[in-house]
Tab-separated table of C-alpha atoms and ligand atoms in Angstrom:
chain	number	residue	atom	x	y	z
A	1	UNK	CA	0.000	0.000	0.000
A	2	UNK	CA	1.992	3.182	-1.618
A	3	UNK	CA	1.707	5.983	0.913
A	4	UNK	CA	2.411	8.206	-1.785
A	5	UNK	CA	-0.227	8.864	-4.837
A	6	UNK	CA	0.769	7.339	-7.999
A	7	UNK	CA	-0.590	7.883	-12.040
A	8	UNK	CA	-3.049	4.834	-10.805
A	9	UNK	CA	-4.303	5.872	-7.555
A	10	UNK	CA	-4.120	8.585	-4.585
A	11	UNK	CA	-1.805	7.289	-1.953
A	12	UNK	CA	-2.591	5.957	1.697
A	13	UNK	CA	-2.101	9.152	3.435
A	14	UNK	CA	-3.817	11.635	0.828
A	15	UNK	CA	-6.801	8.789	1.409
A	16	UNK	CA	-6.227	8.781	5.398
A	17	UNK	CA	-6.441	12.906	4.966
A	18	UNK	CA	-9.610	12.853	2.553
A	19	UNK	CA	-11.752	10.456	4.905
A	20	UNK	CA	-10.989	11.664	7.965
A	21	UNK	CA	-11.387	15.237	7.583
A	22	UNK	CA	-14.650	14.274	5.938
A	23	UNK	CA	-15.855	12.192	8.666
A	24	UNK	CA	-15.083	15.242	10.843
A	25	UNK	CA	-16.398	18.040	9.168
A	26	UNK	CA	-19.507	15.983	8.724
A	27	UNK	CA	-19.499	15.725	12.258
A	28	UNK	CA	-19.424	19.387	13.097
A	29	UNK	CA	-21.602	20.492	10.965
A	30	UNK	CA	-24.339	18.763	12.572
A	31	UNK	CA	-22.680	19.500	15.632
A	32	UNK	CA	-22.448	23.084	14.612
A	33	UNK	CA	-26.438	23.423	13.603
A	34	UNK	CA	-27.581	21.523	17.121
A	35	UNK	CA	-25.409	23.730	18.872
A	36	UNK	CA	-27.114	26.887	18.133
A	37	UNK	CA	-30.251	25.706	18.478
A	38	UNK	CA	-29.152	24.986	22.306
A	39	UNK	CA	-30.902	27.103	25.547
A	40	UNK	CA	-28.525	28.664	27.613
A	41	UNK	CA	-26.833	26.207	29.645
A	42	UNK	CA	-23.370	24.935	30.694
A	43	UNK	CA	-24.265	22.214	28.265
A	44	UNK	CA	-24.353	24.793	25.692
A	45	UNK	CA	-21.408	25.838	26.888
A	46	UNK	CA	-18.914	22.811	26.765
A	47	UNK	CA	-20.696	21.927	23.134
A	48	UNK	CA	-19.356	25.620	21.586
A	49	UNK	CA	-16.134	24.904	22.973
A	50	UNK	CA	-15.706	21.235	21.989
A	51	UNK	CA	-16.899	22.505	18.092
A	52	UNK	CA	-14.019	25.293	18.594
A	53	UNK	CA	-11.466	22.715	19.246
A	54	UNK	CA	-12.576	20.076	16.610
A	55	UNK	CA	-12.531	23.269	14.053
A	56	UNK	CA	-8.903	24.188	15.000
A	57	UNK	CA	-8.247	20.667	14.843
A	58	UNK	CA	-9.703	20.774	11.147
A	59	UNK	CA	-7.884	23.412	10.097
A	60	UNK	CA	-4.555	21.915	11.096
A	61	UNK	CA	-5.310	18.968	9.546
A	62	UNK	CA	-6.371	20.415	5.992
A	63	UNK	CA	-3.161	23.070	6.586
A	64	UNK	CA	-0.843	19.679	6.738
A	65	UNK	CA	-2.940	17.980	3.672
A	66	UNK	CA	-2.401	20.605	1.712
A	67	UNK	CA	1.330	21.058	2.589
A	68	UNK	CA	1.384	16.917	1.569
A	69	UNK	CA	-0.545	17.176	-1.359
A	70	UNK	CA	1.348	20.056	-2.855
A	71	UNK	CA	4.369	17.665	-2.779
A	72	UNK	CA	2.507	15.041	-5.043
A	73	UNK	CA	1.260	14.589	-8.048
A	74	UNK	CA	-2.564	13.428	-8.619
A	75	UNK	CA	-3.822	10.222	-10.764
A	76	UNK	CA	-4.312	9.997	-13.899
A	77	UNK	CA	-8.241	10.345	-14.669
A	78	UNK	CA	-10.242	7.766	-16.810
A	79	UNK	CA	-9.399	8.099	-20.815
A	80	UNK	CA	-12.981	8.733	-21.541
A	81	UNK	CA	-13.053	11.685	-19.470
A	82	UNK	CA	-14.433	14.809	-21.706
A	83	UNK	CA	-12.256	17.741	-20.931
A	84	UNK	CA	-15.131	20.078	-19.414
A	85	UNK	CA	-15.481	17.033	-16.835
A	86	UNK	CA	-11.851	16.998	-16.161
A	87	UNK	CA	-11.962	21.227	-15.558
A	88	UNK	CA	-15.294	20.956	-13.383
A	89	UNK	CA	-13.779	18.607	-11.337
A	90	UNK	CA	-10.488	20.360	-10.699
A	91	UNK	CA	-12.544	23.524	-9.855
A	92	UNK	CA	-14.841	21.553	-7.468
A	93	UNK	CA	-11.891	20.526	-5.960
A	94	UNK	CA	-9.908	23.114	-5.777
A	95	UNK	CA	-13.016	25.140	-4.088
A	96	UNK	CA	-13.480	22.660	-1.483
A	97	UNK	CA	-9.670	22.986	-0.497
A	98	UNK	CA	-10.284	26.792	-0.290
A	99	UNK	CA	-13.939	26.146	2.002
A	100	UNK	CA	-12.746	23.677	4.242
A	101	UNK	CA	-9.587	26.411	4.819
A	102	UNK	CA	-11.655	29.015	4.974
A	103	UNK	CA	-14.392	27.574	7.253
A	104	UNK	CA	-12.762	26.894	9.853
A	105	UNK	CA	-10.426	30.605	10.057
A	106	UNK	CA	-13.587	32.368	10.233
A	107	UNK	CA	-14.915	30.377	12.810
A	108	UNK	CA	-11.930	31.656	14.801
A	109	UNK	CA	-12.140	35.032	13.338
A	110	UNK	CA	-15.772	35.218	14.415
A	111	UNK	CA	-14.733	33.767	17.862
A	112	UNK	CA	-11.675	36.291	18.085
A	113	UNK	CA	-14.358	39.506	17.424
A	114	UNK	CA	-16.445	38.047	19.659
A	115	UNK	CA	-13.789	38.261	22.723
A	116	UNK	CA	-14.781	34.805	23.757
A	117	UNK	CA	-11.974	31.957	24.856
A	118	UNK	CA	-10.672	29.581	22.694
A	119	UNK	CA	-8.657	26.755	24.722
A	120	UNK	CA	-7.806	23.672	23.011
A	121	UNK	CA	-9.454	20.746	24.503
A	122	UNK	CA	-8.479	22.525	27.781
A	123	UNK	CA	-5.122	21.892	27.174
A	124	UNK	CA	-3.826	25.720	25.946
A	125	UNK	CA	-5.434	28.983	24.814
A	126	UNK	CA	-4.985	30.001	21.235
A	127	UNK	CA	-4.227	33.408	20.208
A	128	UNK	CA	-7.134	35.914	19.171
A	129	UNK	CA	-7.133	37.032	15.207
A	130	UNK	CA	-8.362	40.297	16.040
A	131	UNK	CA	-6.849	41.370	19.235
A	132	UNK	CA	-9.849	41.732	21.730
A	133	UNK	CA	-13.898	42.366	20.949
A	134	UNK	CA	-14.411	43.619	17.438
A	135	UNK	CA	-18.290	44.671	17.234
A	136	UNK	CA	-18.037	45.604	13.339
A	137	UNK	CA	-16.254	42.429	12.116
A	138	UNK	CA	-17.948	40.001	15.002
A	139	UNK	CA	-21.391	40.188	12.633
A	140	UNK	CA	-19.418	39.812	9.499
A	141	UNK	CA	-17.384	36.753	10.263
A	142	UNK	CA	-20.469	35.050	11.406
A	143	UNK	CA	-22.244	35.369	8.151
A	144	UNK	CA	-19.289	34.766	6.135
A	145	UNK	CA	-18.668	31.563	8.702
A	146	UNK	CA	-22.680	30.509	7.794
A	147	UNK	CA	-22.492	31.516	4.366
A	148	UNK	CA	-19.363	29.110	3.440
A	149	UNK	CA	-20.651	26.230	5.360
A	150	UNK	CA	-23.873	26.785	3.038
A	151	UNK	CA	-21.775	26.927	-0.407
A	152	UNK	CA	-19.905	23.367	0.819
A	153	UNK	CA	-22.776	21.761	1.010
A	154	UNK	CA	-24.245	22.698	-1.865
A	155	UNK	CA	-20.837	21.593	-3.525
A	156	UNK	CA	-20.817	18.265	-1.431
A	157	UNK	CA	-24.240	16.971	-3.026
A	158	UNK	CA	-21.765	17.935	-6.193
A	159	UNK	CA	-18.506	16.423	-5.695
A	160	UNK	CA	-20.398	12.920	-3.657
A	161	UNK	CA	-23.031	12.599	-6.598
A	162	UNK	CA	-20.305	12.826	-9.165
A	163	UNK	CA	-18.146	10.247	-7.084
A	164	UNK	CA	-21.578	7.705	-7.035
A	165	UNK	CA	-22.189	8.699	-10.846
A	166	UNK	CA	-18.313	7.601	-12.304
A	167	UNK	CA	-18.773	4.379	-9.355
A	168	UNK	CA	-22.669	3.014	-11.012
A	169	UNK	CA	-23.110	4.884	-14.220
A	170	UNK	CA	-19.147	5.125	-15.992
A	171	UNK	CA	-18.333	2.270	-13.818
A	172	UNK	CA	-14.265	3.171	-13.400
A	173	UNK	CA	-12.006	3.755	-10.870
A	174	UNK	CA	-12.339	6.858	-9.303
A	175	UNK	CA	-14.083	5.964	-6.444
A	176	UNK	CA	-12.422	3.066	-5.932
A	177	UNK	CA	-9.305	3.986	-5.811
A	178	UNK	CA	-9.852	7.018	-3.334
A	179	UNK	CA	-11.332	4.035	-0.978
A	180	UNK	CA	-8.951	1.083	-0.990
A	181	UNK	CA	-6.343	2.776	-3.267
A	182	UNK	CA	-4.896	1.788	-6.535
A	183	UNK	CA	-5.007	-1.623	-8.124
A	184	UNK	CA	-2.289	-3.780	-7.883
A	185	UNK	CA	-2.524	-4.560	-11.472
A	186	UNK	CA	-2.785	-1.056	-13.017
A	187	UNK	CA	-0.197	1.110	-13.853
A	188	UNK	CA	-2.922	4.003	-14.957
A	189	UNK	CA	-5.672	4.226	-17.254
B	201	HEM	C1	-14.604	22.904	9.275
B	201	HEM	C2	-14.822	23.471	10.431
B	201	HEM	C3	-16.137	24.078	10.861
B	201	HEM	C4	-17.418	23.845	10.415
B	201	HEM	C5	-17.878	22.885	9.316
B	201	HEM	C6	-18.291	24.695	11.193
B	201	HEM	C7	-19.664	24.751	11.045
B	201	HEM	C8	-20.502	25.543	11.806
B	201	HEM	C9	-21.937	25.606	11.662
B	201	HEM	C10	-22.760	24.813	10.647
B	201	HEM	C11	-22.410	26.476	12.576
B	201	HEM	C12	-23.876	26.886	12.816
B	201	HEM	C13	-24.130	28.171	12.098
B	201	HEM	C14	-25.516	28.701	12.310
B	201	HEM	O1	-26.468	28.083	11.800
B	201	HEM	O2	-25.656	29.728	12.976
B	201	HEM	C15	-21.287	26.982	13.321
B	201	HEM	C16	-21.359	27.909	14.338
B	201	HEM	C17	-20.274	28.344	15.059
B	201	HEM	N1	-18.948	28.034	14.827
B	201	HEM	FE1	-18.241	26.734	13.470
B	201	HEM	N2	-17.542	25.416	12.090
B	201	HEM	C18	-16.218	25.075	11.920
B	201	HEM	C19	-15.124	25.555	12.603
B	201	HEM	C20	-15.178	26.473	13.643
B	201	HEM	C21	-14.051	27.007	14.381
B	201	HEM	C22	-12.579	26.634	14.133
B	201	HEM	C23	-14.535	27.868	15.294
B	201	HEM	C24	-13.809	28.702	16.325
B	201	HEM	C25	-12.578	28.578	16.677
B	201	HEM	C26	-15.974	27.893	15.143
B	201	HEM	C27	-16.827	28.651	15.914
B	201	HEM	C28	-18.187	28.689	15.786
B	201	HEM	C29	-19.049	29.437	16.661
B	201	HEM	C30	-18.602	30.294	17.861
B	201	HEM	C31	-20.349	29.237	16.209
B	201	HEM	C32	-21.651	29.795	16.818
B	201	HEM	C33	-22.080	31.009	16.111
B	201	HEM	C34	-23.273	31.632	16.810
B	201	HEM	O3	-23.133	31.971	17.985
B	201	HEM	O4	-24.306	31.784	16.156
B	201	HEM	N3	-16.345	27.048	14.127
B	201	HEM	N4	-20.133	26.391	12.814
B	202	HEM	C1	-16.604	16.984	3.797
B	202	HEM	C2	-16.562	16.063	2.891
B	202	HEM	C3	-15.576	16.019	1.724
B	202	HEM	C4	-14.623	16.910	1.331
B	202	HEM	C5	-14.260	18.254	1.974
B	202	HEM	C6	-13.975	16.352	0.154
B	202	HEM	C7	-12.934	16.966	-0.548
B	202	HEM	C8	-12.249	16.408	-1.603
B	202	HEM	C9	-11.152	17.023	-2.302
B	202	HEM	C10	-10.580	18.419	-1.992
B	202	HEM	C11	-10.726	16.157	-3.259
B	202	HEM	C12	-9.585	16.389	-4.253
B	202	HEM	C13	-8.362	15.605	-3.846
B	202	HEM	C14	-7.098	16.209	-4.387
B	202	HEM	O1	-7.036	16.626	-5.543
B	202	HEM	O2	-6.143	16.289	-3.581
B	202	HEM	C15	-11.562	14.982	-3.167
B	202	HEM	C16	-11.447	13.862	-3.952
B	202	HEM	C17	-12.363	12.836	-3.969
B	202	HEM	N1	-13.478	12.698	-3.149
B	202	HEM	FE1	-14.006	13.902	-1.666
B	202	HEM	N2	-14.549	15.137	-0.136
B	202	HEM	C18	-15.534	14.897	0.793
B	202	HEM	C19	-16.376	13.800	0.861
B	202	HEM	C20	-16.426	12.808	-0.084
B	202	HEM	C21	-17.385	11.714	-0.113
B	202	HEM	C22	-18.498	11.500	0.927
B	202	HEM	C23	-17.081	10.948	-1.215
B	202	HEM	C24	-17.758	9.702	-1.769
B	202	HEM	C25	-18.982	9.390	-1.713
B	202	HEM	C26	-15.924	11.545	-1.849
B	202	HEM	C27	-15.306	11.052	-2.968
B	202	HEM	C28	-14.138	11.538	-3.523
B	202	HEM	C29	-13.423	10.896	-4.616
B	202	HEM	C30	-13.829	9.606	-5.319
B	202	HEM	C31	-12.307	11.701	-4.898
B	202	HEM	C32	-11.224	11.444	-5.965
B	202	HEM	C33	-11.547	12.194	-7.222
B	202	HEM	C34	-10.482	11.966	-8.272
B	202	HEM	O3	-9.783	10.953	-8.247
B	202	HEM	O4	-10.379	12.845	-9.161
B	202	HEM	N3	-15.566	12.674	-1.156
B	202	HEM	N4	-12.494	15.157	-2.148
C-alpha cells in the first residue's frame, strides 16, 4: 500500500487525509447546527467549545494535507473523461480545499471579534485574530462563517453525486481507488 499517490491511484495518506477530515467536518456540521439551536446552559457551553477545538483541529489537519498534497502529483483520470469534466472537477476541488480552509479561520475570526476563549481541549489557549472584541467584524465573520458552510454543502451533493455517478453509471475507478487505493494490477488508465 503506496503511501504516496501514484498515475493509478491517490496514496494511503492523501486517502487517510480525505476520509478523515470528511468524517469530521460531517461531524461538526451537525454538531455546529444543534449547537445553536441549544438554551442557555453549561451544556451549551462545553458543546461551543468542543466545536471550537474540533474546528482548530480541522484546520490543522487540511493546513498539513495541503502542505502533503502540494508535494505530489494526482492520478491519472479515466481516458474517456471529456475535458469540461476533467476542468469541473479540478474547480470543485480546488473550491473545497479553499472552504474547508476558509471555514474553519472564520470560525476563529468570528470567535476572536467576539472576545470569547478559545482553549484547546483545555489543554492551551490560542491566540485571538483580532486582538480583543471587534463589534463591526464580530457580525461579518459570522455570516461569512454561515455563508461558506452553506456553499460546501451545496458543492458536497456535487462532488459525492459525481463520485456515485463515475462508481454506477461510468463504472471506473475513481471511487475506488480514493477508498482502498490503486489496483495492484494497473499502472494508470
Ligand atoms: C470545518 C470546520 C467548521 C465547520 C464545518 C463549522 C460549522 C458551523 C456551523 C454549521 C455552525 C452553525 C451556524 C448557524 O447556523 O448559525 C457553526 C457555528 C459556530 N462556529 Fe463553526 N464550524 C467550523 C469551525 C469552527 C471554528 C474553528 C470555530 C472557532 C474557533 C468555530 C466557531 C463557531 C461558533 C462560535 C459558532 C456559533 C455562532 C453563533 O453563535 O451563532 N467554528 N459552525
Ligand atoms: C466533507 C466532505 C468532503 C470533502 C471536503 C472532500 C474533498 C475532496 C477534495 C478536496 C478532493 C480532491 C483531492 C485532491 O485533488 O487532492 C476529493 C477527492 C475525492 N473525493 Fe471527496 N470530499 C468529501 C467527501 C467525499 C465523499 C463523501 C465521497 C464519496 C462518496 C468523496 C469522494 C471523492 C473521490 C472519489 C475523490 C477522488 C476524485 C479523483 O480521483 O479525481 N468525497 N475530495
Amino acid at each position: 500500500m503506496p503511501l504516496r499517490s501514484t498515475e493509478a491511484g491517490w496514496g494511503a495518506l492523501l486517502r487517510a487525509f480525505h476520509w478523515l477530515i470528511a468524517a469530521l467536518i460531517i461531524a461538526q456540521g451537525i454538531l455546529g447546527l444543534a449547537m445553536v439551536q441549544m438554551g442557555l446552559t453549561p451544556a451549551k457551553v462545553r458543546v461551543f467549545a468542543l466545536h471550537k477545538s474540533i474546528g482548530m483541529t480541522i484546520l490543522g489537519l487540511v493546513l498539513l494535507r495541503i502542505a502533503w498534497r502540494l508535494s505530489e502529483r494526482r492520478p491519472l483520470d479515466p481516458a474517456a473523461m471529456p475535458p469540461w469534466q476533467r476542468l469541473a472537477a479540478r474547480g470543485v476541488h480546488l473550491a473545497l480545499y479553499l472552504l474547508i480552509l476558509a471555514i474553519p479561520l472564520s470560525g476563529w475570526w468570528f470567535n476572536s471579534a467576539s472576545n470569547a476563549p478559545l482553549v484547546w481541549f483545555g489543554l492551551f489557549g490560542v491566540p485571538s485574530l483580532t486582538g480583543g472584541y471587534d463589534p463591526v467584524w464580530k457580525p461579518r465573520a459570522l455570516l461569512v462563517h454561515q455563508t461558506l458552510f452553506w456553499v460546501l454543502v451545496a458543492l458536497l451533493v456535487a462532488h459525492v453525486g459525481a463520485a456515485l455517478w463515475h462508481h454506477f453509471r461510468q463504472r471506473d475507478d475513481v471511487l475506488h481507488r480514493m477508498v482502498v487505493g490503486p489496483r495492484a494490477d494497473k499502472g494508470g488508465e
